[in-house]
mmCIF file of C-alpha atoms and ligand atoms in Angstrom:
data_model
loop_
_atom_site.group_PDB
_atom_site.id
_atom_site.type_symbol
_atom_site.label_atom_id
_atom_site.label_comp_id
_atom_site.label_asym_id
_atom_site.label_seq_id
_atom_site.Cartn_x
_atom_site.Cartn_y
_atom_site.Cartn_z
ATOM 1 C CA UNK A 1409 -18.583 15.410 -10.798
ATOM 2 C CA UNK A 1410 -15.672 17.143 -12.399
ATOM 3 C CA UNK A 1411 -15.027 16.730 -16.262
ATOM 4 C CA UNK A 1412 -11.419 15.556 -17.037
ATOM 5 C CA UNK A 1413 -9.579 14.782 -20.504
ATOM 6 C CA UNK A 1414 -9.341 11.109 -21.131
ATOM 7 C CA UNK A 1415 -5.506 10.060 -19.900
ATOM 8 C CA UNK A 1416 -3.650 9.555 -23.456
ATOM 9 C CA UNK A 1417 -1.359 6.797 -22.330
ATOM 10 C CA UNK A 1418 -1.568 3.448 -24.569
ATOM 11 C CA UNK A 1419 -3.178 0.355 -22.990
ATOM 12 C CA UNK A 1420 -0.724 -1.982 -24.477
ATOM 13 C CA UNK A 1421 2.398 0.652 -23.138
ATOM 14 C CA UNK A 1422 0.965 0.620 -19.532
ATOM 15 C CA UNK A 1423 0.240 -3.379 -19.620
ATOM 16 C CA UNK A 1424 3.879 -3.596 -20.596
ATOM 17 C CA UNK A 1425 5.852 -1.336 -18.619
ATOM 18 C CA UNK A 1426 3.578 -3.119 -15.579
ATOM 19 C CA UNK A 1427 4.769 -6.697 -16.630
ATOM 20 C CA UNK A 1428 7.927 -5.602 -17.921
ATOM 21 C CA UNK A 1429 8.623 -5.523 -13.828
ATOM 22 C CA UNK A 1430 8.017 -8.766 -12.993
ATOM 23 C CA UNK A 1431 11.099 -11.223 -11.871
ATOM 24 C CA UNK A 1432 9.607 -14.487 -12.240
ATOM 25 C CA UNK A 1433 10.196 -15.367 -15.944
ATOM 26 C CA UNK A 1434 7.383 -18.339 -15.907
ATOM 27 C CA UNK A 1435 4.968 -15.445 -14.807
ATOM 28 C CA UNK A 1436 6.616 -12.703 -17.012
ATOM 29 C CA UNK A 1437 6.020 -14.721 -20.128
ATOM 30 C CA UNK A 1438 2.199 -15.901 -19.203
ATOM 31 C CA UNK A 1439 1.570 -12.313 -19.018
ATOM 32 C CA UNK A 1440 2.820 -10.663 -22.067
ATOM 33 C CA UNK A 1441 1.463 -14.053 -24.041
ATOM 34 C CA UNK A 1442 -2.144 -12.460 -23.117
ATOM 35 C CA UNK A 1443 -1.552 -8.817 -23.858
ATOM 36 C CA UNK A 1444 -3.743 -9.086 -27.057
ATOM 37 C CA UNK A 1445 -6.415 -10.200 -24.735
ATOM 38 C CA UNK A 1446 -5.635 -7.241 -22.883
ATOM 39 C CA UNK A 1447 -5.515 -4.614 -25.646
ATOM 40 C CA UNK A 1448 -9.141 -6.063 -26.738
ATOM 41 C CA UNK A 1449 -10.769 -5.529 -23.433
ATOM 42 C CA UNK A 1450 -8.923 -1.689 -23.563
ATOM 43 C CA UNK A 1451 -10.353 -1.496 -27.018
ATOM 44 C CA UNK A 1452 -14.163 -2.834 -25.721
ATOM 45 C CA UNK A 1453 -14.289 0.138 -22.561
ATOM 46 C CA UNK A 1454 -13.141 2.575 -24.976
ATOM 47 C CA UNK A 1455 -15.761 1.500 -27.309
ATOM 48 C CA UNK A 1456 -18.525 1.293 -24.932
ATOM 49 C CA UNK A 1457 -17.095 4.453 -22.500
ATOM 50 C CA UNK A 1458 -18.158 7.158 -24.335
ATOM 51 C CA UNK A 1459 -21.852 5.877 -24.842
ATOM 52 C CA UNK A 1460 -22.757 5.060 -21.306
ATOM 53 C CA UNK A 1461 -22.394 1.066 -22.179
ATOM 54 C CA UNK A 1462 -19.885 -0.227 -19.696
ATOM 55 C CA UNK A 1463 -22.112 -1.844 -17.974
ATOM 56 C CA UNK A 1464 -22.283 -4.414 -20.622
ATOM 57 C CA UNK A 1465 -18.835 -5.777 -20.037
ATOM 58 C CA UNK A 1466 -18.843 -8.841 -18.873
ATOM 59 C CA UNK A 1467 -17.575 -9.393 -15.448
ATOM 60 C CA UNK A 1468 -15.359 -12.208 -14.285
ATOM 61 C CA UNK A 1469 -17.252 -13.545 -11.110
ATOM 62 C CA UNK A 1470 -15.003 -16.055 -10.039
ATOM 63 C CA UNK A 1471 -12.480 -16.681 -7.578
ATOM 64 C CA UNK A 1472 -8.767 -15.512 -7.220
ATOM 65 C CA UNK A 1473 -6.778 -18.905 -8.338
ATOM 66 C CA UNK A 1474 -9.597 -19.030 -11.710
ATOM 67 C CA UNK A 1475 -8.046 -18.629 -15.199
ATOM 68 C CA UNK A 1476 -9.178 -15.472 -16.818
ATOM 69 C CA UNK A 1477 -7.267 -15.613 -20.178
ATOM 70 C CA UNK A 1478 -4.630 -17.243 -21.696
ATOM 71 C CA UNK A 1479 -3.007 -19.152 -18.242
ATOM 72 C CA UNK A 1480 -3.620 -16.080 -16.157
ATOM 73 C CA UNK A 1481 -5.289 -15.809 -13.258
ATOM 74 C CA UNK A 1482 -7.519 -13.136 -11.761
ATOM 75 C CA UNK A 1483 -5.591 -13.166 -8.914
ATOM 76 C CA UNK A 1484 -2.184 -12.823 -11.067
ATOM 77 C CA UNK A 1485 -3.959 -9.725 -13.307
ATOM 78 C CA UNK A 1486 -4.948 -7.982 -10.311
ATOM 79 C CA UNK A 1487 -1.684 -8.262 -9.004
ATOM 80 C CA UNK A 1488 -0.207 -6.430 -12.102
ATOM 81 C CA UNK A 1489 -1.686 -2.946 -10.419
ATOM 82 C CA UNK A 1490 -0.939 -4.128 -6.904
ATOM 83 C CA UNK A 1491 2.691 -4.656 -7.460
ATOM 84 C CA UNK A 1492 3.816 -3.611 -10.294
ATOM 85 C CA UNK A 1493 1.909 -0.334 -10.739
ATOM 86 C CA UNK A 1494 1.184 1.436 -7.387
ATOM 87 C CA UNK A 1495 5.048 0.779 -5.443
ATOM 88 C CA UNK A 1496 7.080 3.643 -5.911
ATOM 89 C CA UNK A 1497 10.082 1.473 -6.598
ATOM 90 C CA UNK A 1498 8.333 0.157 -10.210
ATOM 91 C CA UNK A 1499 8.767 1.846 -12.978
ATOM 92 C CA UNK A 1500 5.360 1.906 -13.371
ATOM 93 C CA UNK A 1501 4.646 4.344 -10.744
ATOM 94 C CA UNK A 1502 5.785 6.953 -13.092
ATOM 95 C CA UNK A 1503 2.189 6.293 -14.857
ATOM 96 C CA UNK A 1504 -0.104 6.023 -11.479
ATOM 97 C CA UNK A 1505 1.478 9.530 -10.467
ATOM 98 C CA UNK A 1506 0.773 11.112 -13.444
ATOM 99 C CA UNK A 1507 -2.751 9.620 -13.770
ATOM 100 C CA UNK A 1508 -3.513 10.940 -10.205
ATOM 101 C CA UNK A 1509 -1.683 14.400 -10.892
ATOM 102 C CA UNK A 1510 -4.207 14.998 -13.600
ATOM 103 C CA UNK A 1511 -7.204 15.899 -11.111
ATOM 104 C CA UNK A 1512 -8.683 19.536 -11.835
ATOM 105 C CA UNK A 1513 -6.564 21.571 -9.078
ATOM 106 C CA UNK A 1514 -5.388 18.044 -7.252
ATOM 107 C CA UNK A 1515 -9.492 17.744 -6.273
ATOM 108 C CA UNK A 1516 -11.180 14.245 -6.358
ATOM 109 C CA UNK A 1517 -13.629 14.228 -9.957
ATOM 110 C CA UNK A 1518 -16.336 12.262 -7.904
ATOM 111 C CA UNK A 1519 -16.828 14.338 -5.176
ATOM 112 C CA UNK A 1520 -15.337 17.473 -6.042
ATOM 113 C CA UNK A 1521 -13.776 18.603 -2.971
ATOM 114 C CA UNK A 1522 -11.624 15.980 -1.600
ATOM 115 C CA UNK A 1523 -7.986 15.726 -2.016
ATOM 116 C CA UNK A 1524 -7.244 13.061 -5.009
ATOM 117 C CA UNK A 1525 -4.391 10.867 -3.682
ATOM 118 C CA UNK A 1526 -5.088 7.665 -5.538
ATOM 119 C CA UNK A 1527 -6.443 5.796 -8.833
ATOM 120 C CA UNK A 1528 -10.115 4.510 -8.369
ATOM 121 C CA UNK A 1529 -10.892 1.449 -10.701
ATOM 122 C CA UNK A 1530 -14.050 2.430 -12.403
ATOM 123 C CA UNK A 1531 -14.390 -0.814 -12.927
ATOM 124 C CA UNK A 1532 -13.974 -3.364 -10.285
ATOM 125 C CA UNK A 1533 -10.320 -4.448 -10.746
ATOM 126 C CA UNK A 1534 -11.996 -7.536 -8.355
ATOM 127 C CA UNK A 1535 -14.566 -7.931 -11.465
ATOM 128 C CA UNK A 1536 -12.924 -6.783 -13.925
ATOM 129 C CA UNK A 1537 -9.571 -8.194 -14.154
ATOM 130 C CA UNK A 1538 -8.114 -7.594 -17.562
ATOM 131 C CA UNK A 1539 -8.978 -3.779 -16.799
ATOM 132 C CA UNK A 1540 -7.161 -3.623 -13.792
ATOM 133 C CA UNK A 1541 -4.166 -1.116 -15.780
ATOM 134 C CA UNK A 1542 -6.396 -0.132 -18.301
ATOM 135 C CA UNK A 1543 -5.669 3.598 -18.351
ATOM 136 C CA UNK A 1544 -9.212 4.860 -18.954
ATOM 137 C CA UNK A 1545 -10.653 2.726 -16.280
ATOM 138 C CA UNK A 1546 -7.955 4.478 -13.830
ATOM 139 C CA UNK A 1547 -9.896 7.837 -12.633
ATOM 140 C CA UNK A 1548 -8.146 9.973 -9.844
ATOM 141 C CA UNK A 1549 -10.206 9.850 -6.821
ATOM 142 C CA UNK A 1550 -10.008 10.975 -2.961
ATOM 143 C CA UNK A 1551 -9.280 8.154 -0.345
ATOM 144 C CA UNK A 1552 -13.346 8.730 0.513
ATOM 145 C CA UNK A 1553 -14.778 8.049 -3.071
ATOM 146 C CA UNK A 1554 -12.688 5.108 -3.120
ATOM 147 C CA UNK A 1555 -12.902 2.936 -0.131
ATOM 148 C CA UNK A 1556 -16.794 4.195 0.527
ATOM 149 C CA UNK A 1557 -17.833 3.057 -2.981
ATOM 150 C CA UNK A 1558 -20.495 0.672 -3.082
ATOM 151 C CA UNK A 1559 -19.276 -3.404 -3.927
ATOM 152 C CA UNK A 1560 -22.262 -3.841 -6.341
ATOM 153 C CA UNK A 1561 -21.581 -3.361 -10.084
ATOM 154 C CA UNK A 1562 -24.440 -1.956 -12.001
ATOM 155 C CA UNK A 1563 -26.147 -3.949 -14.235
ATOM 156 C CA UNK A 1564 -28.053 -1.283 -16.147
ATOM 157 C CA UNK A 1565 -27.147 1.981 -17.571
ATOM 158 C CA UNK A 1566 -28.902 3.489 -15.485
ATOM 159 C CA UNK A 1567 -27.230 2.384 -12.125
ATOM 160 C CA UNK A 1568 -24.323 3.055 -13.445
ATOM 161 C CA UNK A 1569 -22.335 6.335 -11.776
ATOM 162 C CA UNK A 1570 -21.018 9.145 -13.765
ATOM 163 C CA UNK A 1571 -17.347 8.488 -15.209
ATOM 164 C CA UNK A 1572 -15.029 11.870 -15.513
ATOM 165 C CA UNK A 1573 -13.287 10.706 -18.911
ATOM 166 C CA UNK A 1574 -16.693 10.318 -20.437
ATOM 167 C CA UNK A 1575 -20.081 11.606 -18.852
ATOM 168 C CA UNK A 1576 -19.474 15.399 -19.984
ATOM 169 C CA UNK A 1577 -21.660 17.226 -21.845
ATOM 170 C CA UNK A 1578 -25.060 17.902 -20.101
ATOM 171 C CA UNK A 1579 -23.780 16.311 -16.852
ATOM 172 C CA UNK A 1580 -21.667 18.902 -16.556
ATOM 173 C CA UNK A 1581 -23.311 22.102 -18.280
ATOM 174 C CA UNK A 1582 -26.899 21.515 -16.822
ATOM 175 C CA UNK A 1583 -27.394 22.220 -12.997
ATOM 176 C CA UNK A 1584 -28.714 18.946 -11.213
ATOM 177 C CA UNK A 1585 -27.751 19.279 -7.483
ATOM 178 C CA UNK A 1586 -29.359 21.546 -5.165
ATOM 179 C CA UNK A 1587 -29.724 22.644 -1.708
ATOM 180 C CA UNK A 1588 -32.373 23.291 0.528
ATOM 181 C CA UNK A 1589 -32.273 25.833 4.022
ATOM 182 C CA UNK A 1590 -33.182 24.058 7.337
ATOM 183 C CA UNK A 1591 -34.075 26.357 9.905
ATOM 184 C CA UNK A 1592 -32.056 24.547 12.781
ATOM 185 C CA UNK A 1593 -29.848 26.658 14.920
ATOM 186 C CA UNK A 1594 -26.935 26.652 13.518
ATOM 187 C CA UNK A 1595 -28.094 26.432 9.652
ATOM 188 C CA UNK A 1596 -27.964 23.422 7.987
ATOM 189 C CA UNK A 1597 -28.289 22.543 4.548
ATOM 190 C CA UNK A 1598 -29.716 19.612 2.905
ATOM 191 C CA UNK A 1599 -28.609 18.719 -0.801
ATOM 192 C CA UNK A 1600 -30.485 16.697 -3.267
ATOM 193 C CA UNK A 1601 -30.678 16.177 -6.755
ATOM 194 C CA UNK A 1602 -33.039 17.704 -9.337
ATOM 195 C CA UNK A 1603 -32.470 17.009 -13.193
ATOM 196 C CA UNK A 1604 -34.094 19.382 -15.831
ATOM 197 C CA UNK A 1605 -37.497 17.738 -16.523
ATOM 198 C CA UNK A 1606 -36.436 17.360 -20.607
ATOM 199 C CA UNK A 1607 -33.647 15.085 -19.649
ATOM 200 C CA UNK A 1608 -34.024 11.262 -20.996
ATOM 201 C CA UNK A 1609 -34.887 9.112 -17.459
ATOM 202 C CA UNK A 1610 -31.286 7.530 -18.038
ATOM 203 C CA UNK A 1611 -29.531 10.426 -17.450
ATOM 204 C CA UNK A 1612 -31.697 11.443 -14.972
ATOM 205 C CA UNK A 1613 -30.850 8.003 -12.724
ATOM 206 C CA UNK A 1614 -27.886 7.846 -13.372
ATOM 207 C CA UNK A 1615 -26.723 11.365 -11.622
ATOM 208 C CA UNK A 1616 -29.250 10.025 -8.633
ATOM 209 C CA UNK A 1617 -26.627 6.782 -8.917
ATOM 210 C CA UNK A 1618 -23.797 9.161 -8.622
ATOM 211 C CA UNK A 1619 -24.871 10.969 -5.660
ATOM 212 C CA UNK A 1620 -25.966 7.976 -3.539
ATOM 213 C CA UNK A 1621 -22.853 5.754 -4.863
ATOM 214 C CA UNK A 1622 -20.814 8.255 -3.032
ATOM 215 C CA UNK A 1623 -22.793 9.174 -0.064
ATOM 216 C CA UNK A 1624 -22.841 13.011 -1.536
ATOM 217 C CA UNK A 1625 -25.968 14.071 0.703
ATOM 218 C CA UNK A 1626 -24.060 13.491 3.887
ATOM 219 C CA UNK A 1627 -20.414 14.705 2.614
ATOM 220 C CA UNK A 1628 -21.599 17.573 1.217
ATOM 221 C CA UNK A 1629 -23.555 18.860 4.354
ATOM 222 C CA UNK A 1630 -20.287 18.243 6.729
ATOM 223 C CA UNK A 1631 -18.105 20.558 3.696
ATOM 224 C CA UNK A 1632 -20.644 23.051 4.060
ATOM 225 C CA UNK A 1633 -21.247 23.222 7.767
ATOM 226 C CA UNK A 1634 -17.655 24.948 8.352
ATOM 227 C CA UNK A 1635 -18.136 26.937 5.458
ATOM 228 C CA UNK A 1636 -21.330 28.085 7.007
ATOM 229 C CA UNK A 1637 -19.441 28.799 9.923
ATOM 230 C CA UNK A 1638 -17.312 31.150 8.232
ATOM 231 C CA UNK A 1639 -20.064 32.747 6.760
ATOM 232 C CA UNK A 1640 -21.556 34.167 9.717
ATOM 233 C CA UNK A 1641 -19.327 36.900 10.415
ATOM 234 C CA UNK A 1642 -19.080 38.106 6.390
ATOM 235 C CA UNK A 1643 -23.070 38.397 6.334
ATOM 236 C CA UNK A 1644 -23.087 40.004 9.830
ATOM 237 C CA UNK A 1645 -21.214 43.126 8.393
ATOM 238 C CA UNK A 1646 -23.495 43.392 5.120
ATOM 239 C CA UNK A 1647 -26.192 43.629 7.418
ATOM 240 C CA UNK A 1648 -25.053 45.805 10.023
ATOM 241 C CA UNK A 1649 -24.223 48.250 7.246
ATOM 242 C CA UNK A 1650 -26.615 47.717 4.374
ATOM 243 C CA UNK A 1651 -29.384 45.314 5.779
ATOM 244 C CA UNK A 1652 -30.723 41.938 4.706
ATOM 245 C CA UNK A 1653 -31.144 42.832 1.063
ATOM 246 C CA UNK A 1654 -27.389 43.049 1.308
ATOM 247 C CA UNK A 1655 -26.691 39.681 2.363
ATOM 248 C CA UNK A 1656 -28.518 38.171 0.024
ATOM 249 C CA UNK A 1657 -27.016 40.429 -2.778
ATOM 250 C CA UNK A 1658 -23.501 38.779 -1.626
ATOM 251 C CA UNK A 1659 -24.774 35.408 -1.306
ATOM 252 C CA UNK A 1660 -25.835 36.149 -5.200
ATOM 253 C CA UNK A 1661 -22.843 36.945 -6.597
ATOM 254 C CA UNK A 1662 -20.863 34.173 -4.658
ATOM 255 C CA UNK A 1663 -23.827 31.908 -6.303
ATOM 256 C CA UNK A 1664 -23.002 33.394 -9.517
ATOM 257 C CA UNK A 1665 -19.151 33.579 -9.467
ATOM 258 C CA UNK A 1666 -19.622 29.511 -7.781
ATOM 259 C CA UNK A 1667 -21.827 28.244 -11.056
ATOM 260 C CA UNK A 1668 -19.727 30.244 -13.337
ATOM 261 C CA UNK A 1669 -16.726 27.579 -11.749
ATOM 262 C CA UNK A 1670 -18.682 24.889 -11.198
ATOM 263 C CA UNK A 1671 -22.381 24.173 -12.368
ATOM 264 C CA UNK A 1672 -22.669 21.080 -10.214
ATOM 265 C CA UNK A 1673 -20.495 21.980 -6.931
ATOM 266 C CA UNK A 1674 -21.689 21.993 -3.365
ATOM 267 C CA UNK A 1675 -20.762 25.805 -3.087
ATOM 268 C CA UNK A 1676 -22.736 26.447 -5.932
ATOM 269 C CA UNK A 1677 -26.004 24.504 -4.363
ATOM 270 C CA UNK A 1678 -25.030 26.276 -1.293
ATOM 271 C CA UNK A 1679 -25.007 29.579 -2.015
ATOM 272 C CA UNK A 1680 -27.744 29.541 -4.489
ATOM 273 C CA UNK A 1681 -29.964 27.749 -1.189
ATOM 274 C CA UNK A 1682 -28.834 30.782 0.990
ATOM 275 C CA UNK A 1683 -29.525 33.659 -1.427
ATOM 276 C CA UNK A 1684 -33.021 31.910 -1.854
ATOM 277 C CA UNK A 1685 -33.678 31.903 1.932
ATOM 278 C CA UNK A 1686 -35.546 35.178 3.527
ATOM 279 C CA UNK A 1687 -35.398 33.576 6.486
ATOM 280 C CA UNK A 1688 -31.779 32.814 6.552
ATOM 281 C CA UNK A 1689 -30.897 36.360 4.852
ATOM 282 C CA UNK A 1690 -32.883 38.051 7.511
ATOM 283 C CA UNK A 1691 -30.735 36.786 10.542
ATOM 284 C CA UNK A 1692 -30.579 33.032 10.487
ATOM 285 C CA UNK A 1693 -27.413 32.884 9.570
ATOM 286 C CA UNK A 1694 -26.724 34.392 13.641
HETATM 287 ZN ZN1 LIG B 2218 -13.939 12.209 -3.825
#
């Protein structure tokens, strides 16, 4: 997971310059007549963000054609992202765009290596109606971390996966995913996660959530394969000139130079796994 600043935009602004598009009048007007209700369920995530508590908003578990607030429908709220947010003909746009140009280095925050292309809801826009332009609940996220997300909304904090905009802090700073060496032929790696023992059990499920919500294990070990690839002919020189002590020296400082980046990346786990490995440093990597 990749920390990111909190998007600055103004729940109410965004609401508006989404319904601000709409031709129907009738509609038009039903919408802006619940934008209080709106602002208060901007004003609830931003309360409970920052403390790990969204998953204490209550969900709206009903159908499409149910009233949510005011004389909205879910169906009509979610519709204020569909079409009046993500075309590139609304005005709107302008906002999506921006929100998605905000990745670290255009990279996906939940994965950390895909390419971010589009807004996940955090929150379930299906669930979670009234958030479904709520800035804050709008994370940049790669096409994978989006559509491979699992349906079920956590009840507990505990289940709950870590948000960019708010889980910082010892998420980030502490190293909690690892790697171990198989001994196949070629390499292969297998990542896990390990919090630091003095964590509180919360944190400590809920970066397990994060890794299984996004199927990390089996991502992560595809990214690395080719970059193991790769690696082959690098370590092959340090060890025809200098031996194995000098692949594993490399495989140190790339470890190093990788945490220094990113505590919590796959290259990081990676090279820290092959460095670790006599085995590997002493010609598995052939
Ligand atoms: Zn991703």
């Amino acid at each position: 997971m990749r920390a990111m600043t909190a998007p600055g935009y103004c729940p109410r602004e965004v609401y508006q310059a989404c319904t601000n598009s709409v031709s129907d009048p009738g509609l038009r007007f039903r919408l802006n007549a619940v934008v209080e209700s709106i602002v208060q369920s901007g004003e609830e995530y931003l309360d409970k963000g920052p403390t790990g508590q969204l998953y204490s908003i209550a969900s709206n578990e009903c159908d499409n054609d149910t009233v949510v607030t005011g004389h909205v429908t879910k169906k009509e709220l979610k519709d204020v992202y569909s079409f009046h947010m993500v075309p590139r003909t609304k005005p709107a746009r302008s906002i999506y765009d921006s929100l998605v140009a905000s990745a670290p280095f255009g990279r996906c925050p939940f994965c950390g290596f895909g390419h971010a292309t589009t807004l996940d809801h955090y929150l379930p826009k299906s669930k979670f109606p009234k958030l479904s332009v709520m800035p804050l609940n709008l994370v940049p996220s790669c096409k994978d971390c989006n559509s491979g997300k699992q349906a079920r909304t956590p009840t507990t904090e505990e289940e709950q996966s870590l948000h960019p905009y708010f889980d910082q802090s010892h998420f980030v700073e502490c190293q909690w995913l690892f790697a171990r060496v198989l001994q196949t032929s070629p390499v292969t790696l297998q990542f896990f996660v390990s919090p630091p023992n003095d964590w509180s059990e919360t944190s400590k499920s809920r970066v397990h959530a994060h890794f299984d919500e996004f199927r990390l294990a089996a991502r992560y070990a595809v990214e690395s394969s080719s970059q193991l690839a790769c690696l082959r002919d690098t370590l092959a020189i340090h060890r025809e000139i200098n031996g194995a002590e000098a692949v594993k020296q490399h495989l140190n400082i790339e470890a190093r130079s990788s945490s220094l980046q990113y505590r919590n990346s796959w290259q990081t786990a990676m090279f820290q796994a092959l460095a670790n490995s006599d085995w590997y440093c002493n010609g598995g990597f052939l």
